[in-house]
Coordinates of C-alpha atoms in Angstrom, one line a residue:
M159 CA 34.4 -24.3 8.7
E160 CA 31.3 -26.8 9.4
F161 CA 29.7 -24.4 7.1
N162 CA 31.5 -24.5 4.3
K163 CA 31.1 -27.6 3.8
H164 CA 27.5 -27.5 3.5
L165 CA 28.1 -24.3 1.2
D166 CA 29.7 -26.6 -1.4
F167 CA 27.0 -28.4 -2.0
F168 CA 24.2 -25.3 -2.3
K169 CA 27.1 -23.8 -4.8
N170 CA 27.3 -27.1 -6.7
L171 CA 23.2 -26.9 -7.3
L172 CA 22.5 -23.7 -7.9
H173 CA 25.9 -22.0 -8.7
D174 CA 25.7 -18.3 -8.9
R175 CA 22.3 -18.7 -7.3
C176 CA 24.2 -19.5 -4.1
F177 CA 25.3 -16.0 -2.5
V178 CA 27.7 -15.2 0.8
D179 CA 29.0 -11.5 0.3
Q180 CA 28.0 -8.9 3.1
E181 CA 25.4 -6.8 0.7
N182 CA 23.1 -10.0 0.1
L183 CA 23.4 -10.9 4.0
F184 CA 22.5 -8.0 4.6
K185 CA 20.1 -7.1 1.9
Y186 CA 18.0 -10.7 2.7
S187 CA 18.8 -10.0 6.8
K188 CA 15.2 -7.6 7.1
D189 CA 11.9 -7.2 5.9
E190 CA 9.4 -3.8 6.9
T191 CA 9.7 -4.7 10.4
E192 CA 10.1 -2.1 12.2
D193 CA 14.9 -2.4 13.0
I194 CA 15.4 -5.8 12.9
S195 CA 18.2 -7.2 11.0
I196 CA 19.6 -10.4 11.3
L197 CA 22.3 -11.9 8.4
P198 CA 22.0 -15.2 7.0
L199 CA 24.9 -17.7 6.6
A200 CA 23.8 -18.0 2.7
V201 CA 21.3 -17.0 0.6
L202 CA 19.9 -19.5 -2.2
K203 CA 17.9 -18.4 -4.8
P204 CA 16.3 -21.2 -6.6
K205 CA 14.0 -21.5 -10.3
T206 CA 13.2 -24.7 -10.3
T207 CA 10.6 -27.4 -7.7
Q208 CA 13.1 -30.0 -8.2
E209 CA 15.9 -27.7 -6.5
V210 CA 13.6 -26.3 -3.7
A211 CA 13.3 -29.8 -3.0
A212 CA 17.0 -30.6 -2.9
I213 CA 17.5 -27.7 -0.8
M214 CA 14.9 -28.5 1.6
H215 CA 16.1 -31.9 1.7
Y216 CA 19.5 -31.2 2.3
C217 CA 18.9 -29.1 4.9
N218 CA 16.7 -31.3 6.9
T219 CA 19.4 -34.7 6.3
H220 CA 21.9 -32.0 8.3
K221 CA 19.3 -30.0 10.2
I222 CA 20.4 -26.4 8.8
A223 CA 17.9 -23.9 9.9
I224 CA 16.5 -22.6 6.2
T225 CA 13.4 -19.5 5.6
P226 CA 11.3 -18.5 2.6
Q227 CA 11.6 -15.1 1.6
G228 CA 9.3 -13.7 -0.9
A229 CA 9.8 -9.9 -1.5
R230 CA 10.6 -9.3 1.9
T231 CA 7.5 -6.1 2.5
G232 CA 6.2 -8.4 5.4
L233 CA 5.7 -6.4 8.8
S234 CA 5.5 -8.8 11.4
G235 CA 9.2 -10.2 10.7
G236 CA 8.0 -13.6 9.3
A237 CA 11.1 -13.0 6.4
I238 CA 14.2 -12.5 9.1
P239 CA 15.5 -15.4 9.3
K240 CA 16.6 -17.0 12.7
E241 CA 20.9 -16.6 13.4
G242 CA 22.5 -19.4 11.8
S243 CA 19.8 -20.2 9.2
I244 CA 19.9 -19.7 5.3
A245 CA 17.8 -17.2 3.4
L246 CA 15.3 -18.8 0.8
S247 CA 14.7 -17.0 -1.7
M248 CA 11.7 -17.2 -4.3
E249 CA 12.3 -14.0 -6.2
Y250 CA 13.2 -16.7 -9.6
F251 CA 10.0 -17.9 -8.9
N252 CA 8.3 -14.9 -11.0
R253 CA 6.2 -16.4 -14.4
I254 CA 2.3 -16.6 -14.6
L255 CA 2.1 -19.8 -16.0
E256 CA -1.7 -20.1 -17.3
I257 CA -4.5 -18.1 -17.3
D258 CA -7.2 -20.0 -17.7
E259 CA -10.4 -17.9 -19.0
K260 CA -12.6 -21.0 -19.1
N261 CA -12.8 -22.0 -16.0
H262 CA -12.0 -18.2 -14.3
Q263 CA -8.4 -19.2 -12.6
V264 CA -5.4 -18.8 -12.9
T265 CA -1.9 -20.9 -12.4
T266 CA 1.6 -18.6 -10.6
E267 CA 4.4 -18.9 -9.2
P268 CA 5.1 -17.4 -6.0
G269 CA 7.9 -14.7 -7.0
V270 CA 4.9 -12.7 -9.4
I271 CA 4.6 -9.4 -7.9
T272 CA 0.5 -9.0 -6.8
E273 CA -0.6 -6.1 -8.8
E274 CA 1.1 -7.5 -12.1
L275 CA -0.5 -10.5 -11.5
Q276 CA -3.5 -8.2 -11.4
N277 CA -3.0 -6.0 -14.2
A278 CA -2.1 -9.6 -16.3
V279 CA -5.4 -10.8 -15.4
K280 CA -7.3 -8.2 -16.0
E281 CA -6.7 -7.8 -19.5
K282 CA -8.7 -10.9 -19.4
G283 CA -11.5 -9.2 -18.0
L284 CA -10.9 -11.0 -14.9
F285 CA -9.9 -9.5 -11.2
Y286 CA -7.9 -11.1 -8.0
P287 CA -9.7 -9.3 -5.4
P288 CA -6.9 -8.8 -2.9
D289 CA -4.7 -6.2 -2.5
P290 CA -2.6 -5.5 0.2
A291 CA -0.6 -1.9 0.4
S292 CA 2.5 -2.9 -1.1
K293 CA 0.5 -4.7 -3.6
G294 CA 3.1 -2.7 -6.2
S295 CA 5.8 -4.7 -4.3
C296 CA 5.1 -7.9 -2.7
F297 CA 4.8 -11.2 -4.0
I298 CA 1.9 -12.9 -4.6
G299 CA 3.3 -16.5 -2.5
G300 CA 3.8 -14.3 0.2
N301 CA 0.2 -13.0 0.3
V302 CA -0.6 -16.8 0.1
A303 CA 1.9 -17.2 2.8
E304 CA 0.6 -14.3 5.1
N305 CA -3.5 -14.6 4.4
S306 CA -3.5 -11.0 3.3
G307 CA -5.9 -8.9 2.4
G308 CA -5.6 -4.7 1.8
P309 CA -9.2 -2.6 1.4
K310 CA -10.7 -5.0 -1.0
A311 CA -11.1 -7.4 0.9
V312 CA -14.1 -5.7 3.0
K313 CA -16.7 -7.0 0.1
Y314 CA -14.3 -9.6 -1.7
G315 CA -12.2 -11.3 1.3
V316 CA -8.9 -12.4 2.0
T317 CA -6.5 -14.3 -0.1
N318 CA -7.6 -17.7 1.4
A319 CA -10.9 -17.2 -0.7
Y320 CA -9.6 -17.2 -3.9
V321 CA -6.5 -20.4 -3.3
L322 CA -7.8 -23.6 -4.8
N323 CA -4.3 -25.7 -4.6
L324 CA -0.7 -25.0 -4.3
E325 CA 2.1 -26.7 -5.1
V326 CA 4.4 -26.6 -2.0
V327 CA 7.2 -28.6 -0.9
L328 CA 7.9 -30.0 2.7
P329 CA 10.7 -29.7 4.7
N330 CA 11.9 -32.9 4.3
G331 CA 11.9 -32.8 0.9
E332 CA 8.6 -33.8 -0.5
I333 CA 6.5 -32.2 -3.5
I334 CA 2.9 -32.8 -2.7
W335 CA -0.5 -30.7 -4.1
T336 CA -2.5 -29.7 -1.4
G337 CA -5.9 -29.8 -3.5
A338 CA -7.5 -29.6 -6.6
N339 CA -8.4 -26.9 -9.0
T340 CA -12.3 -27.0 -8.4
L341 CA -14.4 -24.3 -6.6
K342 CA -15.8 -27.2 -4.3
N343 CA -13.8 -29.8 -2.2
S344 CA -14.8 -31.6 0.6
T345 CA -12.2 -34.5 0.0
G346 CA -10.1 -34.6 3.9
Y347 CA -8.2 -32.9 5.6
N348 CA -8.2 -29.1 3.9
L349 CA -4.0 -28.8 4.0
T350 CA -4.6 -25.6 1.2
Q351 CA -6.3 -22.9 3.6
L352 CA -4.0 -24.7 6.2
I353 CA -0.8 -23.6 4.0
V354 CA -2.6 -20.8 4.1
G355 CA -1.5 -18.2 6.9
S356 CA 1.0 -21.0 7.8
E357 CA 4.1 -18.2 7.4
G358 CA 6.2 -19.9 5.7
T359 CA 6.8 -22.4 8.8
L360 CA 5.2 -25.3 7.1
A361 CA 5.9 -25.7 4.1
V362 CA 7.8 -24.2 0.7
I363 CA 5.4 -22.3 -1.5
T364 CA 6.2 -23.3 -5.4
K365 CA 3.1 -23.2 -7.5
I366 CA -0.5 -21.6 -6.5
V367 CA -4.1 -21.9 -8.0
L368 CA -6.6 -19.4 -7.5
R369 CA -9.7 -18.3 -8.8
L370 CA -10.8 -15.1 -10.5
I371 CA -14.3 -13.2 -10.6
P372 CA -14.9 -11.2 -13.5
H373 CA -13.6 -7.9 -13.1
P374 CA -15.8 -4.9 -12.0
T375 CA -16.6 -2.0 -14.5
D376 CA -17.4 0.9 -12.5
N377 CA -16.3 2.3 -9.8
L378 CA -17.1 5.9 -7.4
L379 CA -14.6 6.9 -5.4
M380 CA -15.3 9.4 -2.1
L381 CA -13.3 10.9 0.9
V382 CA -15.4 11.6 4.0
P383 CA -14.3 14.7 6.5
F384 CA -15.5 14.1 10.3
Y385 CA -15.0 16.5 13.3
K386 CA -14.4 13.7 15.3
A387 CA -12.7 9.9 14.9
T388 CA -15.0 7.8 16.9
E389 CA -17.3 9.2 14.8
A390 CA -16.2 8.1 11.8
C391 CA -15.9 4.6 13.0
E392 CA -19.5 4.6 14.0
A393 CA -20.4 5.4 10.7
V394 CA -18.8 2.3 9.8
A395 CA -20.7 0.3 10.9
A396 CA -24.0 2.8 9.9
I397 CA -23.5 2.0 6.4
F398 CA -23.7 -1.6 6.4
R399 CA -26.7 -1.4 8.6
K400 CA -28.3 0.3 5.9
G401 CA -27.7 -2.6 3.0
I402 CA -24.5 -1.8 1.3
T403 CA -21.6 -3.6 1.2
P404 CA -18.5 -1.1 0.0
S405 CA -16.2 -2.1 -1.7
G406 CA -13.0 -0.1 0.2
L407 CA -14.2 1.3 3.5
E408 CA -10.7 2.7 4.9
F409 CA -10.4 4.8 7.7
M410 CA -7.5 7.8 8.6
E411 CA -6.9 9.7 11.2
K412 CA -5.8 13.1 10.3
D413 CA -1.9 12.9 11.5
A414 CA -2.4 10.0 8.9
L415 CA -3.5 11.8 6.0
N416 CA -1.4 14.8 6.9
L417 CA 1.9 12.4 7.0
A418 CA 0.8 10.8 3.4
K419 CA 0.3 13.9 1.5
K420 CA 3.8 15.2 3.5
F421 CA 5.4 11.9 2.3
T422 CA 3.9 12.1 -1.3
G423 CA 4.0 15.6 -2.1
D424 CA 0.7 15.4 -2.7
Q425 CA -1.1 19.0 -1.4
K426 CA -4.3 18.8 -3.3
V427 CA -6.4 17.2 -0.6
E428 CA -7.2 19.7 2.1
V429 CA -7.2 18.9 5.7
K430 CA -8.9 21.0 8.1
E431 CA -7.2 21.2 11.7
N432 CA -10.7 20.2 12.9
H433 CA -10.7 16.9 10.5
E434 CA -10.1 14.0 13.1
A435 CA -10.3 11.5 10.9
H436 CA -11.6 10.5 7.5
L437 CA -12.9 7.3 5.4
L438 CA -12.3 6.5 1.5
I439 CA -15.2 5.1 0.8
E440 CA -15.7 2.9 -2.8
V441 CA -18.3 1.6 -4.6
D442 CA -18.0 -0.4 -7.3
G443 CA -19.7 -2.8 -9.7
F444 CA -21.3 -3.4 -13.4
D445 CA -24.2 -0.9 -14.0
K446 CA -23.5 2.7 -12.9
E447 CA -26.5 3.9 -12.3
V448 CA -27.4 1.3 -9.5
L449 CA -23.5 2.9 -7.6
F450 CA -25.1 6.4 -7.8
K451 CA -28.1 5.2 -5.6
E452 CA -25.5 3.1 -3.7
C453 CA -23.8 6.9 -2.9
E454 CA -27.3 8.5 -2.3
Q455 CA -27.8 5.9 0.3
I456 CA -24.1 6.2 2.1
M457 CA -25.0 10.2 1.9
E458 CA -28.2 9.5 3.6
V459 CA -26.0 7.7 6.7
L460 CA -23.9 10.2 6.6
S461 CA -26.3 13.2 7.4
H462 CA -27.1 11.2 10.9
F463 CA -22.7 12.6 11.7
N464 CA -21.3 15.0 12.1
T465 CA -19.0 15.9 8.6
D466 CA -18.1 18.3 7.0
E467 CA -17.9 18.6 2.7
I468 CA -17.4 15.2 1.0
L469 CA -15.2 14.9 -1.5
F470 CA -16.3 12.8 -4.9
A471 CA -13.4 12.0 -6.7
E472 CA -14.0 12.6 -10.4
D473 CA -12.0 11.5 -12.5
E474 CA -9.3 8.3 -13.0
A475 CA -6.6 10.8 -11.8
Q476 CA -8.1 11.9 -8.3
K477 CA -9.2 8.1 -7.8
N478 CA -5.4 7.4 -8.3
T479 CA -4.4 10.4 -6.3
L480 CA -6.8 9.5 -3.0
W481 CA -5.9 5.8 -3.3
N482 CA -2.2 6.7 -3.7
L483 CA -2.3 8.6 0.1
R484 CA -4.2 6.1 1.2
R485 CA -1.3 3.0 0.5
K486 CA 1.6 5.6 1.0
V487 CA 0.4 5.5 4.7
G488 CA 2.0 3.3 6.7
E489 CA 5.7 4.0 5.0
A490 CA 4.8 8.0 5.6
V491 CA 4.8 7.1 9.5
K492 CA 8.0 5.1 9.2
S493 CA 9.7 7.9 7.6
H494 CA 8.7 10.4 10.4
S495 CA 9.3 8.5 13.2
T496 CA 10.7 4.8 14.9
Y497 CA 7.8 3.4 15.4
K498 CA 5.9 0.2 16.3
E499 CA 3.2 -1.1 14.0
E500 CA 0.0 -3.3 15.3
D501 CA -2.4 -4.9 13.5
T502 CA -5.3 -5.2 15.3
V503 CA -9.1 -6.3 14.3
V504 CA -12.9 -6.4 15.7
P505 CA -16.1 -6.3 14.8
R506 CA -16.8 -3.6 12.9
Y507 CA -19.5 -2.5 15.7
E508 CA -16.6 -1.9 18.5
L509 CA -13.7 -0.2 16.0
P510 CA -15.2 3.4 18.0
Q511 CA -14.7 1.2 21.5
L512 CA -10.5 -0.1 20.3
L513 CA -10.0 3.2 18.7
A514 CA -10.5 5.7 22.3
G515 CA -9.5 2.6 24.1
V516 CA -6.0 3.1 21.9
K517 CA -6.1 6.7 22.3
E518 CA -6.5 5.8 26.7
V519 CA -3.3 3.4 26.3
G520 CA -1.1 5.9 25.0
R521 CA -2.0 8.9 27.3
K522 CA -1.2 6.2 30.3
Y523 CA 2.3 5.6 28.8
G524 CA 2.9 8.8 27.3
F525 CA 3.0 7.8 23.6
E526 CA 0.9 8.8 20.1
S527 CA -0.5 6.9 17.9
V528 CA -1.3 7.6 14.3
C529 CA -4.2 5.3 13.7
Y530 CA -5.5 3.9 10.2
G531 CA -6.7 1.0 8.0
H532 CA -9.9 -1.4 6.5
A533 CA -12.5 0.2 9.2
G534 CA -15.3 -1.7 6.6
D535 CA -13.7 -4.6 8.2
G536 CA -12.9 -3.6 11.6
N537 CA -9.1 -3.7 11.4
L538 CA -7.5 -1.2 12.9
H539 CA -3.6 -0.8 12.1
V540 CA -1.9 1.6 15.5
N541 CA 1.5 2.9 14.7
I542 CA 3.1 3.7 18.3
L543 CA 5.1 6.8 17.7
K544 CA 8.9 6.8 20.2
G545 CA 8.3 10.2 20.0
D546 CA 9.9 11.6 23.7
L547 CA 9.9 7.9 25.1
T548 CA 13.3 7.4 26.5
E549 CA 15.4 3.6 25.4
D550 CA 13.8 2.2 29.0
Q551 CA 9.8 3.4 28.1
W552 CA 10.5 2.1 24.3
T553 CA 12.2 -1.3 25.8
N554 CA 10.8 -2.3 29.0
D555 CA 7.0 0.0 29.2
L556 CA 5.4 -0.5 25.6
P557 CA 5.3 -4.4 25.9
K558 CA 2.9 -3.7 28.3
A559 CA 1.0 -1.2 26.3
I560 CA 0.7 -3.3 23.5
T561 CA -0.3 -6.2 26.0
E562 CA -3.3 -4.0 26.9
I563 CA -4.1 -2.9 23.7
F564 CA -4.6 -6.7 22.8
E565 CA -6.2 -7.6 26.0
L566 CA -8.8 -4.7 24.6
T567 CA -8.7 -6.4 21.5
K568 CA -9.4 -9.3 22.6
N569 CA -12.4 -8.3 24.8
L570 CA -14.3 -6.6 22.0
G571 CA -14.5 -9.4 20.4
G572 CA -11.3 -9.5 18.1
T573 CA -8.1 -10.7 17.4
I574 CA -4.4 -9.4 18.1
S575 CA -3.6 -9.6 13.5
G576 CA -5.9 -9.1 10.9
E577 CA -3.5 -9.8 8.0
H578 CA -0.1 -8.8 8.7
G579 CA 0.6 -12.0 10.4
I580 CA 2.6 -13.1 14.0
G581 CA 6.1 -13.4 12.8
L582 CA 8.7 -13.1 15.0
V583 CA 7.7 -10.0 16.5
Q584 CA 3.7 -10.8 17.8
K585 CA 4.5 -14.2 18.9
Q586 CA 4.7 -13.4 22.1
Y587 CA 1.6 -12.3 22.4
M588 CA 0.2 -15.6 21.5
P589 CA -0.9 -17.0 24.6
I590 CA -3.5 -13.7 25.9
M591 CA -5.7 -15.3 22.5
F592 CA -5.3 -18.8 23.1
N593 CA -4.6 -21.1 25.7
E594 CA -2.0 -24.3 26.2
V595 CA -4.5 -26.4 24.9
Q596 CA -4.4 -24.7 21.5
L597 CA -1.2 -23.4 21.3
N598 CA 0.0 -27.4 21.4
L599 CA -2.4 -27.8 18.7
M600 CA -0.5 -25.6 16.8
R601 CA 2.7 -26.9 18.1
N602 CA 2.0 -30.3 17.3
I603 CA 0.9 -29.2 13.6
K604 CA 4.0 -27.4 13.2
N605 CA 6.2 -30.7 14.5
L606 CA 4.3 -32.4 12.5
F607 CA 5.1 -31.1 9.0
D608 CA 8.5 -30.3 10.9
P609 CA 10.1 -32.7 12.8
N610 CA 13.6 -31.3 12.4
N611 CA 12.3 -27.8 13.0
I612 CA 13.8 -26.9 9.9
L613 CA 11.1 -24.3 8.6
N614 CA 11.5 -20.9 9.5
P615 CA 12.2 -22.1 13.0
G616 CA 11.5 -19.2 16.0
K617 CA 8.1 -17.3 14.3
V618 CA 4.3 -17.8 15.0
V619 CA 4.4 -20.3 18.3
P620 CA 5.7 -18.9 21.0

């Protein structure tokens, strides 16, 4: 009964954009994180910054928890609402407001699909490089909130390298811009970069200004089969030591590629039984002759490793086939088995030790894993399959195994999330990476922005 009083306010503000039916409540109860679902009390879909401000002011006044949501493609539970809270969908903030060709910038609302933004600026000869695997469905606002990466990050950097300025609504309903539309800014604390990667816990993003770069005119792509997965990992650092920075350098275990082939129905790429892993290597730029020379240098590096015949993509269709297989691995694993995905990242030279350690932990606890990821960044996605594990093992033993994987990651100089974020499911592991002094600093930042703890509570910091 108490919430009905609040519901009247939201209905008067948003009219038919306030939802309480079971179909919508279930739809907005989850993201792509495993099988977690928590029903919100209502789903709100504002269209303007002023509507978001009114919602936040009301929720803050009445201490109603509220969770911002984008396309809900996240993998750490960041968009899953807390029990007894409201879901705030930003899907109607779906306009590209301005492409500034003179300054190589774009101003966009957060509900624009990332690939659509990339395509729009590409028509102007411009490039927004960050490209998570879900770029065809995820929102640019979610990418900013999670500081997303993707294959191109190895050469071009992750989302935070492109965010210049943000319009945000604070938990109390105040509207601010966080920075300036300039390439350099040393004016006070960097509020823009504080919001980037904060996972919707500090403010609601309503406008984004991104810097752009000229779009490369050419690229070359190769798929390299390795007989040993650890050798594939070793080859990654060797390529960089040669002085080459690929625009993409992806690692896929044999099972990852086979599952993607089965999921997509695309059987054109041959995977032999004795291939333990593949590297997908792309170079791009503005001079094809330079790219051919880079590929020759990469081939020279690879000649020191035990590889099978290398496949060079002959045309755009073959390039799209190879990239589609890589991008579909996550969905393929999800369709194959109950699983948990961990997003580990280490300095790239330590990647072989990380992969070997993950497999050793699997043998110890009796689980199999499918590993793939952005090898050029040292970013390994570890998909732990439930397989024959009992419910007791899955519920009680697996967290011990994940703890060991994360401790190994830290000991190798890495950290427990490279691009998926902490959200709901990883926050219990934050003490592995941070001591109480560090965690209290994070808690104090959260409290300064959101003293009533209404905005996406229960996420990131334990």
